[in-house]
Amino acid sequence: MSSHSFIHRSVFCQSVTRGELDAIQIQHPKCSATLLLQGAQLLEFIPSTADRNLLWLSPDAEYKQGKSIRGGIPVCWPWFGAAEKNPTQVSDAVRKPIAHGFARNLNWTLAELKESCHQVEVVLTLSSNETTHQYWPYEFELQAHFIFADQLTVELVTTNKDAKAFHISQALHTYLPTQDIKQTQVNGFSGLNYIDALDSWCEKNQTGTIQFKAETDRLYQAPENILAITPNHQTRLESKDSASAVVWNPWIKKSQGLSQFADDAYQRMFCIETANVLWDIKEIEPDASQTLTLTLSDA
Ligand code: TA6
């Protein structure tokens, strides 16, 4: 366990630990938040006006080195989901096919912390090294740029530092809370097509609002504005350069096999993952960058 302080001269931020992991605790007049260095995984974002965590965090979460935490916003990169379900431009480069890529399991570095009475900005970086080469051959720099204010902004910036172009799929795998999954709706998708990962990857069309009545695992064309409506709250997700959105709830049977997840936890969470997957994968040329942006707010 690490006990060193890696933040100095900050009014609003301090270094803390969660189990085995280093985290930044933000306590600002506009919001509070907890951000792990491992995976650049945001666990909590509580705007002062809303006074609730806009993110779902499993009560059974285990804070261990090398293990993504069940909840918050895991960063899936440089591939999403099972490597072999990706287009070949992505899957052919994968050396160790762990689910959702390696970025969520490795320690990132605090590169920048700026604060004012309006907001706190934190930049975490992950650069290619011997460990990342065990999973994926390319040289890269990945930045997660967080702006904590009344609302949350996350920018995931991929920069190609290699001599060759590479392809990635990616997602901000946002877990959202609900008081009752059966009374939860997601708006913004009506008329859009999706791939149903639970029905032989068939393409289907969404009519009306998304509701959860069974296990759900769908890869949608993404709207820029998504509204998640739960019995007591509404949460808005706005995205930029995110052509896909994955909507997920494990329901009864799958929950029983999930790590850091109670058998009945599916009743109180769902995921909306702003992403670039399947035909929306990104090709990034040497020295070029690509940015996936998510803004999350209490509506
Ligand atoms: O985004 C949906 C999904 O890919 C599901 O298929 C599901 O298994 C989930 O993510 C969680 O993945 P994890 O590796 O965190 O257990």
PDB file of C-alpha atoms and ligand atoms in Angstrom:
ATOM      1  CA  MET A   1       0.000   0.000   0.000  1.00  0.00           C
ATOM      2  CA  SER A   2       1.222   3.466  -0.880  1.00  0.00           C
ATOM      3  CA  SER A   3       1.130   6.227   1.726  1.00  0.00           C
ATOM      4  CA  HIS A   4       3.176   9.014   0.074  1.00  0.00           C
ATOM      5  CA  SER A   5       1.581  12.326  -0.728  1.00  0.00           C
ATOM      6  CA  PHE A   6       1.827  13.177  -4.436  1.00  0.00           C
ATOM      7  CA  ILE A   7      -0.092  16.473  -4.262  1.00  0.00           C
ATOM      8  CA  HIS A   8       1.475  19.648  -2.887  1.00  0.00           C
ATOM      9  CA  ARG A   9       0.228  23.212  -2.476  1.00  0.00           C
ATOM     10  CA  SER A  10      -3.390  22.543  -3.400  1.00  0.00           C
ATOM     11  CA  VAL A  11      -6.379  24.091  -1.672  1.00  0.00           C
ATOM     12  CA  PHE A  12      -8.987  21.718  -3.078  1.00  0.00           C
ATOM     13  CA  CYS A  13      -7.165  18.425  -3.695  1.00  0.00           C
ATOM     14  CA  GLN A  14      -5.364  15.905  -1.564  1.00  0.00           C
ATOM     15  CA  SER A  15      -3.842  12.510  -2.134  1.00  0.00           C
ATOM     16  CA  VAL A  16      -5.636   9.659  -0.383  1.00  0.00           C
ATOM     17  CA  THR A  17      -5.659   5.891  -0.653  1.00  0.00           C
ATOM     18  CA  ARG A  18      -8.521   3.519  -1.344  1.00  0.00           C
ATOM     19  CA  GLY A  19      -7.398   0.037  -0.352  1.00  0.00           C
ATOM     20  CA  GLU A  20      -4.164  -0.571  -2.293  1.00  0.00           C
ATOM     21  CA  LEU A  21      -4.714   2.356  -4.654  1.00  0.00           C
ATOM     22  CA  ASP A  22      -3.668   6.016  -4.816  1.00  0.00           C
ATOM     23  CA  ALA A  23      -6.434   8.511  -5.447  1.00  0.00           C
ATOM     24  CA  ILE A  24      -7.039  12.251  -5.706  1.00  0.00           C
ATOM     25  CA  GLN A  25      -9.775  13.513  -3.439  1.00  0.00           C
ATOM     26  CA  ILE A  26     -11.325  16.770  -4.667  1.00  0.00           C
ATOM     27  CA  GLN A  27     -13.299  18.896  -2.274  1.00  0.00           C
ATOM     28  CA  HIS A  28     -14.363  22.106  -4.030  1.00  0.00           C
ATOM     29  CA  PRO A  29     -17.286  24.498  -3.436  1.00  0.00           C
ATOM     30  CA  LYS A  30     -18.772  23.314  -6.775  1.00  0.00           C
ATOM     31  CA  CYS A  31     -18.325  19.569  -6.341  1.00  0.00           C
ATOM     32  CA  SER A  32     -16.473  16.721  -4.725  1.00  0.00           C
ATOM     33  CA  ALA A  33     -14.871  13.793  -6.531  1.00  0.00           C
ATOM     34  CA  THR A  34     -12.581  10.793  -6.125  1.00  0.00           C
ATOM     35  CA  LEU A  35     -10.209   9.899  -8.960  1.00  0.00           C
ATOM     36  CA  LEU A  36      -7.939   6.838  -8.930  1.00  0.00           C
ATOM     37  CA  LEU A  37      -4.502   6.988 -10.564  1.00  0.00           C
ATOM     38  CA  GLN A  38      -5.019   3.360 -11.549  1.00  0.00           C
ATOM     39  CA  GLY A  39      -6.906   3.400 -14.824  1.00  0.00           C
ATOM     40  CA  ALA A  40      -7.612   7.161 -14.486  1.00  0.00           C
ATOM     41  CA  GLN A  41     -10.839   5.755 -13.066  1.00  0.00           C
ATOM     42  CA  LEU A  42     -13.211   8.329 -11.650  1.00  0.00           C
ATOM     43  CA  LEU A  43     -15.216   6.771  -8.806  1.00  0.00           C
ATOM     44  CA  GLU A  44     -17.340   9.631  -7.538  1.00  0.00           C
ATOM     45  CA  PHE A  45     -18.560  12.941  -8.893  1.00  0.00           C
ATOM     46  CA  ILE A  46     -20.909  14.819  -6.559  1.00  0.00           C
ATOM     47  CA  PRO A  47     -21.971  18.280  -7.770  1.00  0.00           C
ATOM     48  CA  SER A  48     -22.843  20.447  -4.756  1.00  0.00           C
ATOM     49  CA  THR A  49     -26.165  21.459  -6.319  1.00  0.00           C
ATOM     50  CA  ALA A  50     -27.195  17.820  -6.793  1.00  0.00           C
ATOM     51  CA  ASP A  51     -25.711  16.414  -3.583  1.00  0.00           C
ATOM     52  CA  ARG A  52     -25.533  12.874  -5.028  1.00  0.00           C
ATOM     53  CA  ASN A  53     -22.899  10.767  -6.736  1.00  0.00           C
ATOM     54  CA  LEU A  54     -23.789  10.918 -10.422  1.00  0.00           C
ATOM     55  CA  LEU A  55     -21.831   7.654 -10.820  1.00  0.00           C
ATOM     56  CA  TRP A  56     -22.694   4.210  -9.510  1.00  0.00           C
ATOM     57  CA  LEU A  57     -19.929   2.604  -7.454  1.00  0.00           C
ATOM     58  CA  SER A  58     -20.321  -0.984  -6.330  1.00  0.00           C
ATOM     59  CA  PRO A  59     -20.513  -1.380  -2.528  1.00  0.00           C
ATOM     60  CA  ASP A  60     -18.558  -4.608  -3.194  1.00  0.00           C
ATOM     61  CA  ALA A  61     -15.741  -2.843  -5.059  1.00  0.00           C
ATOM     62  CA  GLU A  62     -12.233  -4.155  -4.321  1.00  0.00           C
ATOM     63  CA  TYR A  63      -9.418  -1.618  -4.479  1.00  0.00           C
ATOM     64  CA  LYS A  64      -6.556  -3.826  -5.658  1.00  0.00           C
ATOM     65  CA  GLN A  65      -3.519  -3.231  -7.850  1.00  0.00           C
ATOM     66  CA  GLY A  66      -4.100  -4.326 -11.433  1.00  0.00           C
ATOM     67  CA  LYS A  67      -7.867  -4.819 -11.099  1.00  0.00           C
ATOM     68  CA  SER A  68     -10.406  -2.408 -12.567  1.00  0.00           C
ATOM     69  CA  ILE A  69     -12.981  -1.275 -10.019  1.00  0.00           C
ATOM     70  CA  ARG A  70     -16.640  -2.112 -10.648  1.00  0.00           C
ATOM     71  CA  GLY A  71     -18.179   1.335 -10.966  1.00  0.00           C
ATOM     72  CA  GLY A  72     -17.434   4.945 -11.803  1.00  0.00           C
ATOM     73  CA  ILE A  73     -15.927   5.468 -15.256  1.00  0.00           C
ATOM     74  CA  PRO A  74     -13.480   2.745 -16.334  1.00  0.00           C
ATOM     75  CA  VAL A  75     -11.466   3.742 -19.427  1.00  0.00           C
ATOM     76  CA  CYS A  76     -11.617   1.021 -22.102  1.00  0.00           C
ATOM     77  CA  TRP A  77      -8.648   1.446 -24.452  1.00  0.00           C
ATOM     78  CA  PRO A  78      -7.051   0.628 -26.963  1.00  0.00           C
ATOM     79  CA  TRP A  79      -9.794  -1.864 -27.574  1.00  0.00           C
ATOM     80  CA  PHE A  80     -13.308  -2.230 -26.269  1.00  0.00           C
ATOM     81  CA  GLY A  81     -14.769  -5.513 -24.934  1.00  0.00           C
ATOM     82  CA  ALA A  82     -13.392  -8.840 -26.114  1.00  0.00           C
ATOM     83  CA  ALA A  83     -10.433  -8.193 -28.446  1.00  0.00           C
ATOM     84  CA  GLU A  84     -11.663 -10.759 -30.974  1.00  0.00           C
ATOM     85  CA  LYS A  85     -15.041  -9.022 -31.355  1.00  0.00           C
ATOM     86  CA  ASN A  86     -13.255  -5.944 -32.732  1.00  0.00           C
ATOM     87  CA  PRO A  87     -12.603  -5.263 -36.422  1.00  0.00           C
ATOM     88  CA  THR A  88      -9.373  -6.939 -37.555  1.00  0.00           C
ATOM     89  CA  GLN A  89      -7.510  -3.590 -37.816  1.00  0.00           C
ATOM     90  CA  VAL A  90      -7.851  -3.483 -33.992  1.00  0.00           C
ATOM     91  CA  SER A  91      -7.768  -7.167 -33.017  1.00  0.00           C
ATOM     92  CA  ASP A  92      -4.741  -8.111 -35.171  1.00  0.00           C
ATOM     93  CA  ALA A  93      -2.481  -5.848 -33.095  1.00  0.00           C
ATOM     94  CA  VAL A  94      -3.562  -7.289 -29.717  1.00  0.00           C
ATOM     95  CA  ARG A  95      -0.858  -9.355 -27.988  1.00  0.00           C
ATOM     96  CA  LYS A  96      -2.693 -10.207 -24.707  1.00  0.00           C
ATOM     97  CA  PRO A  97      -6.454 -10.167 -25.181  1.00  0.00           C
ATOM     98  CA  ILE A  98      -7.680  -8.928 -21.806  1.00  0.00           C
ATOM     99  CA  ALA A  99     -11.238  -7.524 -21.767  1.00  0.00           C
ATOM    100  CA  HIS A 100     -11.566  -3.795 -22.522  1.00  0.00           C
ATOM    101  CA  GLY A 101      -7.808  -3.272 -23.063  1.00  0.00           C
ATOM    102  CA  PHE A 102      -5.072  -2.520 -20.545  1.00  0.00           C
ATOM    103  CA  ALA A 103      -5.490   1.205 -19.778  1.00  0.00           C
ATOM    104  CA  ARG A 104      -8.001   0.580 -16.991  1.00  0.00           C
ATOM    105  CA  ASN A 105      -5.639  -1.740 -15.083  1.00  0.00           C
ATOM    106  CA  LEU A 106      -2.388   0.275 -15.152  1.00  0.00           C
ATOM    107  CA  ASN A 107      -1.194   3.185 -13.042  1.00  0.00           C
ATOM    108  CA  TRP A 108      -1.384   6.592 -14.700  1.00  0.00           C
ATOM    109  CA  THR A 109       0.744   9.634 -13.795  1.00  0.00           C
ATOM    110  CA  LEU A 110      -0.516  12.944 -12.484  1.00  0.00           C
ATOM    111  CA  ALA A 111       0.736  15.408 -15.137  1.00  0.00           C
ATOM    112  CA  GLU A 112      -1.159  18.579 -14.258  1.00  0.00           C
ATOM    113  CA  LEU A 113      -3.395  20.006 -11.565  1.00  0.00           C
ATOM    114  CA  LYS A 114      -4.892  23.489 -11.955  1.00  0.00           C
ATOM    115  CA  GLU A 115      -7.473  24.971  -9.679  1.00  0.00           C
ATOM    116  CA  SER A 116      -9.517  28.123  -9.221  1.00  0.00           C
ATOM    117  CA  CYS A 117     -12.696  29.078  -7.427  1.00  0.00           C
ATOM    118  CA  HIS A 118     -14.557  27.978 -10.606  1.00  0.00           C
ATOM    119  CA  GLN A 119     -13.150  24.504 -11.187  1.00  0.00           C
ATOM    120  CA  VAL A 120     -10.404  21.930 -10.733  1.00  0.00           C
ATOM    121  CA  GLU A 121      -8.582  20.510 -13.757  1.00  0.00           C
ATOM    122  CA  VAL A 122      -6.617  17.280 -13.525  1.00  0.00           C
ATOM    123  CA  VAL A 123      -4.609  15.658 -16.310  1.00  0.00           C
ATOM    124  CA  LEU A 124      -3.476  12.051 -15.937  1.00  0.00           C
ATOM    125  CA  THR A 125      -1.247  10.411 -18.536  1.00  0.00           C
ATOM    126  CA  LEU A 126      -0.300   6.900 -19.578  1.00  0.00           C
ATOM    127  CA  SER A 127       2.592   6.417 -21.999  1.00  0.00           C
ATOM    128  CA  SER A 128       3.778   3.318 -23.814  1.00  0.00           C
ATOM    129  CA  ASN A 129       6.395   1.316 -21.930  1.00  0.00           C
ATOM    130  CA  GLU A 130       7.608  -2.280 -21.502  1.00  0.00           C
ATOM    131  CA  THR A 131       4.378  -3.304 -19.808  1.00  0.00           C
ATOM    132  CA  THR A 132       2.060  -1.826 -22.465  1.00  0.00           C
ATOM    133  CA  HIS A 133       4.184  -3.503 -25.170  1.00  0.00           C
ATOM    134  CA  GLN A 134       3.256  -6.875 -23.659  1.00  0.00           C
ATOM    135  CA  TYR A 135      -0.359  -6.102 -24.606  1.00  0.00           C
ATOM    136  CA  TRP A 136      -0.005  -3.920 -27.713  1.00  0.00           C
ATOM    137  CA  PRO A 137       3.021  -3.023 -29.869  1.00  0.00           C
ATOM    138  CA  TYR A 138       2.610   0.725 -30.466  1.00  0.00           C
ATOM    139  CA  GLU A 139       4.134   3.884 -28.957  1.00  0.00           C
ATOM    140  CA  PHE A 140       1.477   6.242 -27.654  1.00  0.00           C
ATOM    141  CA  GLU A 141       0.551   8.862 -25.107  1.00  0.00           C
ATOM    142  CA  LEU A 142      -2.897   8.765 -23.575  1.00  0.00           C
ATOM    143  CA  GLN A 143      -4.245  11.711 -21.583  1.00  0.00           C
ATOM    144  CA  ALA A 144      -7.339  11.798 -19.419  1.00  0.00           C
ATOM    145  CA  HIS A 145      -8.248  15.416 -18.859  1.00  0.00           C
ATOM    146  CA  PHE A 146     -10.889  15.974 -16.163  1.00  0.00           C
ATOM    147  CA  ILE A 147     -12.651  19.262 -15.431  1.00  0.00           C
ATOM    148  CA  PHE A 148     -14.507  19.205 -12.140  1.00  0.00           C
ATOM    149  CA  ALA A 149     -17.095  21.984 -11.719  1.00  0.00           C
ATOM    150  CA  ASP A 150     -20.927  22.077 -11.569  1.00  0.00           C
ATOM    151  CA  GLN A 151     -20.634  19.459 -14.272  1.00  0.00           C
ATOM    152  CA  LEU A 152     -17.954  16.940 -15.135  1.00  0.00           C
ATOM    153  CA  THR A 153     -16.001  16.971 -18.391  1.00  0.00           C
ATOM    154  CA  VAL A 154     -13.727  14.092 -19.373  1.00  0.00           C
ATOM    155  CA  GLU A 155     -11.526  14.236 -22.456  1.00  0.00           C
ATOM    156  CA  LEU A 156      -9.662  11.101 -23.463  1.00  0.00           C
ATOM    157  CA  VAL A 157      -6.862  12.170 -25.817  1.00  0.00           C
ATOM    158  CA  THR A 158      -4.964   9.536 -27.797  1.00  0.00           C
ATOM    159  CA  THR A 159      -1.686  10.634 -29.412  1.00  0.00           C
ATOM    160  CA  ASN A 160       0.194   8.379 -31.771  1.00  0.00           C
ATOM    161  CA  LYS A 161       3.935   8.493 -30.931  1.00  0.00           C
ATOM    162  CA  ASP A 162       4.733   5.604 -33.250  1.00  0.00           C
ATOM    163  CA  ALA A 163       6.181   5.687 -36.760  1.00  0.00           C
ATOM    164  CA  LYS A 164       3.123   3.744 -38.006  1.00  0.00           C
ATOM    165  CA  ALA A 165      -0.590   4.532 -37.951  1.00  0.00           C
ATOM    166  CA  PHE A 166      -2.708   2.442 -35.517  1.00  0.00           C
ATOM    167  CA  HIS A 167      -6.402   1.689 -34.970  1.00  0.00           C
ATOM    168  CA  ILE A 168      -8.226   1.806 -31.650  1.00  0.00           C
ATOM    169  CA  SER A 169     -11.675   1.189 -30.252  1.00  0.00           C
ATOM    170  CA  GLN A 170     -12.485   2.912 -26.968  1.00  0.00           C
ATOM    171  CA  ALA A 171     -15.152   3.683 -24.381  1.00  0.00           C
ATOM    172  CA  LEU A 172     -15.797   5.683 -21.257  1.00  0.00           C
ATOM    173  CA  HIS A 173     -17.675   2.843 -19.519  1.00  0.00           C
ATOM    174  CA  THR A 174     -19.865   5.068 -17.328  1.00  0.00           C
ATOM    175  CA  TYR A 175     -21.813   3.329 -14.546  1.00  0.00           C
ATOM    176  CA  LEU A 176     -24.945   5.240 -13.515  1.00  0.00           C
ATOM    177  CA  PRO A 177     -27.099   4.703 -10.418  1.00  0.00           C
ATOM    178  CA  THR A 178     -30.844   4.130 -10.315  1.00  0.00           C
ATOM    179  CA  GLN A 179     -33.300   3.516  -7.498  1.00  0.00           C
ATOM    180  CA  ASP A 180     -35.082   0.949  -9.679  1.00  0.00           C
ATOM    181  CA  ILE A 181     -33.849  -0.418 -13.012  1.00  0.00           C
ATOM    182  CA  LYS A 182     -37.425  -1.346 -13.995  1.00  0.00           C
ATOM    183  CA  GLN A 183     -38.426   2.327 -13.810  1.00  0.00           C
ATOM    184  CA  THR A 184     -35.358   3.579 -15.683  1.00  0.00           C
ATOM    185  CA  GLN A 185     -35.407   5.050 -19.187  1.00  0.00           C
ATOM    186  CA  VAL A 186     -32.755   6.329 -21.550  1.00  0.00           C
ATOM    187  CA  ASN A 187     -33.763   8.979 -24.097  1.00  0.00           C
ATOM    188  CA  GLY A 188     -32.019  10.110 -27.253  1.00  0.00           C
ATOM    189  CA  PHE A 189     -31.808   6.825 -29.172  1.00  0.00           C
ATOM    190  CA  SER A 190     -35.191   6.601 -30.904  1.00  0.00           C
ATOM    191  CA  GLY A 191     -34.767   5.793 -34.606  1.00  0.00           C
ATOM    192  CA  LEU A 192     -31.084   4.801 -34.241  1.00  0.00           C
ATOM    193  CA  ASN A 193     -29.692   1.402 -35.177  1.00  0.00           C
ATOM    194  CA  TYR A 194     -27.884  -0.906 -32.786  1.00  0.00           C
ATOM    195  CA  ILE A 195     -26.102  -4.223 -32.707  1.00  0.00           C
ATOM    196  CA  ASP A 196     -27.610  -6.594 -30.157  1.00  0.00           C
ATOM    197  CA  ALA A 197     -24.631  -8.439 -28.627  1.00  0.00           C
ATOM    198  CA  LEU A 198     -27.078 -10.879 -26.992  1.00  0.00           C
ATOM    199  CA  ASP A 199     -28.907 -11.822 -30.199  1.00  0.00           C
ATOM    200  CA  SER A 200     -26.167 -13.072 -32.536  1.00  0.00           C
ATOM    201  CA  TRP A 201     -24.906  -9.495 -33.035  1.00  0.00           C
ATOM    202  CA  CYS A 202     -28.009  -8.730 -35.198  1.00  0.00           C
ATOM    203  CA  GLU A 203     -28.627  -5.154 -36.288  1.00  0.00           C
ATOM    204  CA  LYS A 204     -31.911  -3.694 -34.981  1.00  0.00           C
ATOM    205  CA  ASN A 205     -33.646  -0.319 -34.819  1.00  0.00           C
ATOM    206  CA  GLN A 206     -34.613   1.452 -31.589  1.00  0.00           C
ATOM    207  CA  THR A 207     -38.160   2.747 -31.368  1.00  0.00           C
ATOM    208  CA  GLY A 208     -38.855   5.135 -28.494  1.00  0.00           C
ATOM    209  CA  THR A 209     -37.021   5.213 -25.207  1.00  0.00           C
ATOM    210  CA  ILE A 210     -34.671   2.442 -23.983  1.00  0.00           C
ATOM    211  CA  GLN A 211     -36.064   0.483 -21.023  1.00  0.00           C
ATOM    212  CA  PHE A 212     -34.533  -2.395 -19.108  1.00  0.00           C
ATOM    213  CA  LYS A 213     -36.606  -5.570 -18.871  1.00  0.00           C
ATOM    214  CA  ALA A 214     -33.904  -8.230 -19.300  1.00  0.00           C
ATOM    215  CA  GLU A 215     -30.142  -8.510 -19.809  1.00  0.00           C
ATOM    216  CA  THR A 216     -29.142  -5.702 -22.183  1.00  0.00           C
ATOM    217  CA  ASP A 217     -25.874  -5.356 -24.107  1.00  0.00           C
ATOM    218  CA  ARG A 218     -26.243  -3.149 -27.181  1.00  0.00           C
ATOM    219  CA  LEU A 219     -23.856  -1.176 -29.344  1.00  0.00           C
ATOM    220  CA  TYR A 220     -25.747   1.850 -30.643  1.00  0.00           C
ATOM    221  CA  GLN A 221     -25.102   4.630 -33.112  1.00  0.00           C
ATOM    222  CA  ALA A 222     -24.562   7.498 -30.706  1.00  0.00           C
ATOM    223  CA  PRO A 223     -26.645  10.615 -30.319  1.00  0.00           C
ATOM    224  CA  GLU A 224     -24.747  13.666 -28.974  1.00  0.00           C
ATOM    225  CA  ASN A 225     -27.261  14.126 -26.172  1.00  0.00           C
ATOM    226  CA  ILE A 226     -28.444  11.355 -23.914  1.00  0.00           C
ATOM    227  CA  LEU A 227     -30.834  11.722 -20.984  1.00  0.00           C
ATOM    228  CA  ALA A 228     -30.960   8.997 -18.348  1.00  0.00           C
ATOM    229  CA  ILE A 229     -34.216   9.151 -16.390  1.00  0.00           C
ATOM    230  CA  THR A 230     -34.475   7.308 -13.069  1.00  0.00           C
ATOM    231  CA  PRO A 231     -37.309   7.499 -10.499  1.00  0.00           C
ATOM    232  CA  ASN A 232     -35.856  10.475  -8.583  1.00  0.00           C
ATOM    233  CA  HIS A 233     -33.225  11.980 -10.892  1.00  0.00           C
ATOM    234  CA  GLN A 234     -32.209  12.808 -14.423  1.00  0.00           C
ATOM    235  CA  THR A 235     -28.634  12.729 -15.685  1.00  0.00           C
ATOM    236  CA  ARG A 236     -27.452  14.250 -18.960  1.00  0.00           C
ATOM    237  CA  LEU A 237     -24.573  12.827 -20.986  1.00  0.00           C
ATOM    238  CA  GLU A 238     -23.210  14.901 -23.862  1.00  0.00           C
ATOM    239  CA  SER A 239     -20.445  13.582 -26.062  1.00  0.00           C
ATOM    240  CA  LYS A 240     -18.114  14.726 -28.808  1.00  0.00           C
ATOM    241  CA  ASP A 241     -16.297  12.537 -31.333  1.00  0.00           C
ATOM    242  CA  SER A 242     -18.137   9.545 -29.947  1.00  0.00           C
ATOM    243  CA  ALA A 243     -19.929   7.775 -32.788  1.00  0.00           C
ATOM    244  CA  SER A 244     -21.067   4.786 -30.689  1.00  0.00           C
ATOM    245  CA  ALA A 245     -22.781   4.300 -27.334  1.00  0.00           C
ATOM    246  CA  VAL A 246     -22.984   0.995 -25.491  1.00  0.00           C
ATOM    247  CA  VAL A 247     -25.931   0.376 -23.178  1.00  0.00           C
ATOM    248  CA  TRP A 248     -25.531  -2.421 -20.647  1.00  0.00           C
ATOM    249  CA  ASN A 249     -27.279  -4.086 -17.732  1.00  0.00           C
ATOM    250  CA  PRO A 250     -26.272  -7.627 -16.705  1.00  0.00           C
ATOM    251  CA  TRP A 251     -29.698  -8.562 -15.195  1.00  0.00           C
ATOM    252  CA  ILE A 252     -30.177 -11.614 -12.954  1.00  0.00           C
ATOM    253  CA  LYS A 253     -28.060 -14.477 -14.313  1.00  0.00           C
ATOM    254  CA  LYS A 254     -25.003 -12.549 -15.519  1.00  0.00           C
ATOM    255  CA  SER A 255     -24.849 -10.629 -12.221  1.00  0.00           C
ATOM    256  CA  GLN A 256     -24.157 -13.879 -10.400  1.00  0.00           C
ATOM    257  CA  GLY A 257     -20.877 -14.324 -12.277  1.00  0.00           C
ATOM    258  CA  LEU A 258     -19.618 -10.724 -12.158  1.00  0.00           C
ATOM    259  CA  SER A 259     -16.741  -9.717  -9.908  1.00  0.00           C
ATOM    260  CA  GLN A 260     -17.242  -7.013  -7.216  1.00  0.00           C
ATOM    261  CA  PHE A 261     -20.988  -7.170  -7.831  1.00  0.00           C
ATOM    262  CA  ALA A 262     -23.824  -8.359  -5.546  1.00  0.00           C
ATOM    263  CA  ASP A 263     -26.401 -10.703  -7.093  1.00  0.00           C
ATOM    264  CA  ASP A 264     -29.106  -8.015  -6.883  1.00  0.00           C
ATOM    265  CA  ALA A 265     -26.921  -4.999  -7.790  1.00  0.00           C
ATOM    266  CA  TYR A 266     -28.256  -5.002 -11.378  1.00  0.00           C
ATOM    267  CA  GLN A 267     -31.448  -3.424  -9.960  1.00  0.00           C
ATOM    268  CA  ARG A 268     -29.548  -0.255  -8.993  1.00  0.00           C
ATOM    269  CA  MET A 269     -27.144   0.401 -11.905  1.00  0.00           C
ATOM    270  CA  PHE A 270     -26.879   0.615 -15.674  1.00  0.00           C
ATOM    271  CA  CYS A 271     -24.106   1.645 -18.051  1.00  0.00           C
ATOM    272  CA  ILE A 272     -24.135   4.177 -20.861  1.00  0.00           C
ATOM    273  CA  GLU A 273     -20.736   4.084 -22.525  1.00  0.00           C
ATOM    274  CA  THR A 274     -19.805   6.870 -24.912  1.00  0.00           C
ATOM    275  CA  ALA A 275     -17.506   5.109 -27.338  1.00  0.00           C
ATOM    276  CA  ASN A 276     -16.044   4.424 -30.754  1.00  0.00           C
ATOM    277  CA  VAL A 277     -16.530   0.737 -31.541  1.00  0.00           C
ATOM    278  CA  LEU A 278     -17.155  -1.615 -34.501  1.00  0.00           C
ATOM    279  CA  TRP A 279     -17.203   0.473 -37.723  1.00  0.00           C
ATOM    280  CA  ASP A 280     -16.519   3.613 -35.665  1.00  0.00           C
ATOM    281  CA  ILE A 281     -12.982   2.565 -34.690  1.00  0.00           C
ATOM    282  CA  LYS A 282     -10.419   5.348 -35.102  1.00  0.00           C
ATOM    283  CA  GLU A 283      -7.301   5.271 -37.239  1.00  0.00           C
ATOM    284  CA  ILE A 284      -4.654   7.609 -35.805  1.00  0.00           C
ATOM    285  CA  GLU A 285      -1.689   8.650 -37.926  1.00  0.00           C
ATOM    286  CA  PRO A 286       1.823   9.219 -36.478  1.00  0.00           C
ATOM    287  CA  ASP A 287       1.934  12.446 -34.400  1.00  0.00           C
ATOM    288  CA  ALA A 288      -1.834  12.880 -34.712  1.00  0.00           C
ATOM    289  CA  SER A 289      -4.284  12.988 -31.778  1.00  0.00           C
ATOM    290  CA  GLN A 290      -7.911  12.093 -31.341  1.00  0.00           C
ATOM    291  CA  THR A 291     -10.175  13.213 -28.480  1.00  0.00           C
ATOM    292  CA  LEU A 292     -13.299  11.547 -27.098  1.00  0.00           C
ATOM    293  CA  THR A 293     -15.235  13.930 -24.825  1.00  0.00           C
ATOM    294  CA  LEU A 294     -17.984  13.273 -22.287  1.00  0.00           C
ATOM    295  CA  THR A 295     -19.844  15.862 -20.230  1.00  0.00           C
ATOM    296  CA  LEU A 296     -21.964  14.576 -17.361  1.00  0.00           C
ATOM    297  CA  SER A 297     -24.443  16.707 -15.431  1.00  0.00           C
ATOM    298  CA  ASP A 298     -27.436  16.521 -13.147  1.00  0.00           C
ATOM    299  CA  ALA A 299     -30.405  17.569 -15.302  1.00  0.00           C
TER     300      ALA A 299
HETATM  301  O1  TA6 B   1     -19.933  -2.778 -22.109  1.00  0.00           O
HETATM  302  C1  TA6 B   1     -20.609  -3.933 -21.897  1.00  0.00           C
HETATM  303  C2  TA6 B   1     -19.624  -4.990 -21.541  1.00  0.00           C
HETATM  304  O2  TA6 B   1     -18.689  -5.155 -22.562  1.00  0.00           O
HETATM  305  C3  TA6 B   1     -20.418  -6.251 -21.250  1.00  0.00           C
HETATM  306  O3  TA6 B   1     -20.414  -7.194 -22.255  1.00  0.00           O
HETATM  307  C4  TA6 B   1     -19.904  -6.681 -19.895  1.00  0.00           C
HETATM  308  O4  TA6 B   1     -19.361  -7.875 -19.761  1.00  0.00           O
HETATM  309  C5  TA6 B   1     -19.266  -5.437 -19.349  1.00  0.00           C
HETATM  310  O5  TA6 B   1     -18.897  -4.622 -20.388  1.00  0.00           O
HETATM  311  C6  TA6 B   1     -18.357  -5.450 -18.154  1.00  0.00           C
HETATM  312  O6  TA6 B   1     -17.082  -5.878 -18.447  1.00  0.00           O
HETATM  313  P1  TA6 B   1     -16.028  -6.181 -17.301  1.00  0.00           P
HETATM  314  O7  TA6 B   1     -14.812  -6.668 -18.036  1.00  0.00           O
HETATM  315  O8  TA6 B   1     -15.790  -4.872 -16.592  1.00  0.00           O
HETATM  316  O9  TA6 B   1     -16.652  -7.213 -16.397  1.00  0.00           O
END
